[in-house]
Structures are given as structure tokens and as C-alpha cells.
Amino acid sequence: MKKIIAILSLGVLMAGTTYAQTTPQKERKHRTERKQKQKRSPEEMAAKRTEMLTKKLDLNKSQQKKLLALNLKHAQEKQAMMQANRGEVRNHENMRSERQANRARYEAELKDILNKKQYAQYEADKAEMHARHEKKREQRKEQKGELQHRS
């Protein structure tokens, strides 16, 4: 009788382990697939940025047209820069200075399009976003430090 119970319990355990192995696992996306943004055309990026700034800064029609043209030019330059740097061995310092110069040109042209009140609001929003980014960055550093201390 003991042998029969032992054999039956062993059979149940075997059935349970084989069932656990055959259940389909939730498909997980690879890390690079999750983080990779959908590639948008420069026109789409420019339209989205123009729409966002129009809502935030309450732009008139002529300002919207000028801003759309500026955003389109900026997006095309950005895409061309990324494609030019794609195949090369990257010199990060040159790329960074190039991006900064491109951003400075954008800011100067944007200042010509917006009035003083709108530009002040733009600068305030930009500073707020920068502060939020720095706060998140500090939180990530703290979390990373805590994880290293636990190891």
C-alpha cells in the first residue's frame, strides 16, 4: 500500500513539473525594442512640436507658420546630423558641440518669432523641464547607489 501511494504521489509531482514547464511564458520585449522610439519623419516631428508650442504659448497664425518652418528646418538638420554620424567612429565632443550650436541657432530664430512675453514663458517652461530632469537624474543615482550598497 505504501508503494502505491509513493508511486501515485511521484506521478502527481512529475505531472505538475511537466505542466509548469510547458506553460507559455509571457513574451518579454528585448530591452532595445522597448526603448526604441518609433521613427518619425521630420515633418511629423515639426508638426508635433509646433502644435505643442502653439498650445503652450498661444501663438497666432503667422507665428505658427514661421514656427512650423523653423521646426521643420531644425528636424531636417537633426536627422541629417544623425545619419552622418551613424556610420562613423563617433567623436562625442564634436557631436555635442555641433548639437549645441544647432540648438543655439534654433533658440535665436525662435526668439525672433515669439514676442517677449511668449519667449519668457518658453524659457520658464524650459527651466522647469530641466529641473524635473535633474531631479529624476538624482533619484536614479540614489537608487543605483542603494542597489550597489546592497550587493
Coordinates of C-alpha atoms in Angstrom, one line a residue:
M1 CA 0.0 0.0 0.0
K2 CA 2.8 2.4 0.8
K3 CA 4.5 1.7 -2.5
I4 CA 1.3 2.5 -4.4
I5 CA 0.9 5.9 -2.5
A6 CA 4.5 6.7 -3.1
I7 CA 4.2 5.9 -6.8
L8 CA 1.0 7.9 -7.2
S9 CA 2.4 10.9 -5.4
L10 CA 5.6 10.7 -7.5
G11 CA 3.4 10.6 -10.6
V12 CA 1.4 13.7 -9.5
L13 CA 4.7 15.6 -8.8
M14 CA 6.0 14.6 -12.3
A15 CA 2.8 15.7 -13.9
G16 CA 2.9 19.0 -12.1
T17 CA 6.5 19.8 -13.0
T18 CA 6.0 19.0 -16.7
Y19 CA 2.9 21.2 -16.8
A20 CA 4.8 24.0 -15.2
Q21 CA 7.5 23.8 -17.9
T22 CA 5.1 23.8 -20.8
T23 CA 3.0 26.8 -19.9
P24 CA 3.7 29.6 -22.3
Q25 CA 5.7 32.4 -20.7
K26 CA 4.7 36.0 -21.2
E27 CA 6.6 37.3 -24.1
R28 CA 9.1 40.0 -23.0
K29 CA 10.4 42.6 -25.3
H30 CA 14.1 42.9 -25.6
R31 CA 15.5 46.0 -23.9
T32 CA 16.4 47.7 -27.1
E33 CA 13.0 47.1 -28.6
R34 CA 11.2 48.7 -25.7
K35 CA 13.3 51.8 -25.7
Q36 CA 13.5 52.3 -29.4
K37 CA 11.2 55.1 -30.4
Q38 CA 9.1 54.9 -33.5
K39 CA 10.9 56.7 -36.3
R40 CA 9.1 59.8 -37.2
S41 CA 9.7 61.9 -40.3
P42 CA 11.0 65.4 -39.8
E43 CA 7.6 66.7 -41.0
E44 CA 5.8 64.8 -38.2
M45 CA 8.3 65.9 -35.6
A46 CA 8.0 69.6 -36.7
A47 CA 4.2 69.4 -36.7
K48 CA 4.1 67.9 -33.3
R49 CA 6.5 70.4 -31.8
T50 CA 4.7 73.3 -33.4
E51 CA 1.3 72.1 -32.1
M52 CA 2.7 71.7 -28.6
L53 CA 4.3 75.2 -28.6
T54 CA 1.2 76.7 -30.1
K55 CA -0.9 75.4 -27.2
K56 CA 1.6 76.4 -24.5
L57 CA 2.4 79.9 -25.8
D58 CA -0.9 80.8 -27.5
L59 CA 0.6 81.7 -30.9
N60 CA -1.2 83.5 -33.7
K61 CA -1.4 82.1 -37.3
S62 CA 1.7 83.9 -38.7
Q63 CA 3.8 82.8 -35.7
Q64 CA 2.6 79.2 -36.3
K65 CA 3.6 79.3 -39.9
K66 CA 7.1 80.7 -39.1
L67 CA 7.5 78.2 -36.2
L68 CA 6.5 75.3 -38.4
A69 CA 9.1 76.3 -41.0
L70 CA 11.7 76.7 -38.2
N71 CA 10.9 73.3 -36.6
L72 CA 10.9 71.6 -40.0
K73 CA 14.4 73.0 -40.8
H74 CA 15.6 72.1 -37.3
A75 CA 14.2 68.5 -37.6
Q76 CA 15.8 68.0 -41.0
E77 CA 19.2 69.2 -39.8
K78 CA 18.9 66.9 -36.8
Q79 CA 18.1 63.9 -39.0
A80 CA 20.9 64.7 -41.4
M81 CA 23.3 65.0 -38.5
M82 CA 22.3 61.7 -37.1
Q83 CA 22.6 59.9 -40.4
A84 CA 26.0 61.5 -41.0
N85 CA 27.2 60.2 -37.6
R86 CA 25.7 56.8 -37.9
G87 CA 28.4 55.0 -39.8
E88 CA 31.4 56.9 -38.4
V89 CA 33.5 56.3 -35.3
R90 CA 31.9 58.9 -33.1
N91 CA 33.8 61.8 -31.6
H92 CA 31.3 62.7 -28.9
E93 CA 32.8 66.1 -28.1
N94 CA 32.4 67.2 -31.7
M95 CA 28.9 65.8 -31.9
R96 CA 28.0 67.6 -28.6
S97 CA 29.4 71.0 -29.8
E98 CA 27.5 70.5 -33.1
R99 CA 24.2 69.9 -31.3
Q100 CA 24.8 72.9 -29.0
A101 CA 25.5 75.2 -32.0
N102 CA 22.4 73.8 -33.8
R103 CA 20.3 74.4 -30.6
A104 CA 21.7 78.0 -30.2
R105 CA 20.7 78.8 -33.8
Y106 CA 17.2 77.4 -33.1
E107 CA 16.8 79.5 -30.0
A108 CA 17.9 82.7 -31.7
E109 CA 15.5 82.2 -34.5
L110 CA 12.7 81.3 -32.1
K111 CA 13.3 84.5 -30.2
D112 CA 12.7 86.4 -33.4
I113 CA 9.4 84.7 -33.9
L114 CA 8.0 85.0 -30.4
N115 CA 7.2 88.2 -28.5
K116 CA 8.9 88.9 -25.2
K117 CA 6.1 87.5 -23.0
Q118 CA 5.9 84.3 -25.0
Y119 CA 9.7 83.9 -25.0
A120 CA 9.8 84.4 -21.3
Q121 CA 7.1 81.7 -20.9
Y122 CA 9.1 79.4 -23.2
E123 CA 12.3 80.0 -21.1
A124 CA 10.4 79.3 -17.8
D125 CA 9.0 76.1 -19.2
K126 CA 12.4 75.0 -20.4
A127 CA 13.9 75.8 -17.0
E128 CA 11.1 73.8 -15.2
M129 CA 11.7 70.8 -17.5
H130 CA 15.4 71.0 -16.9
A131 CA 14.8 71.0 -13.1
R132 CA 12.5 67.9 -13.4
H133 CA 15.1 66.1 -15.5
E134 CA 17.8 66.9 -12.9
K135 CA 15.6 65.7 -10.1
K136 CA 14.9 62.4 -11.9
R137 CA 18.6 62.0 -12.6
E138 CA 19.4 62.4 -8.9
Q139 CA 16.8 59.9 -8.0
R140 CA 18.3 57.4 -10.4
K141 CA 21.7 58.0 -9.0
E142 CA 20.4 57.4 -5.4
Q143 CA 18.6 54.2 -6.5
K144 CA 21.7 53.0 -8.2
G145 CA 23.8 53.7 -5.2
E146 CA 21.4 51.9 -2.9
L147 CA 21.5 48.9 -5.2
Q148 CA 25.3 48.8 -5.2
H149 CA 25.3 49.0 -1.4
R150 CA 23.0 46.0 -1.1
S151 CA 25.2 43.9 -3.4

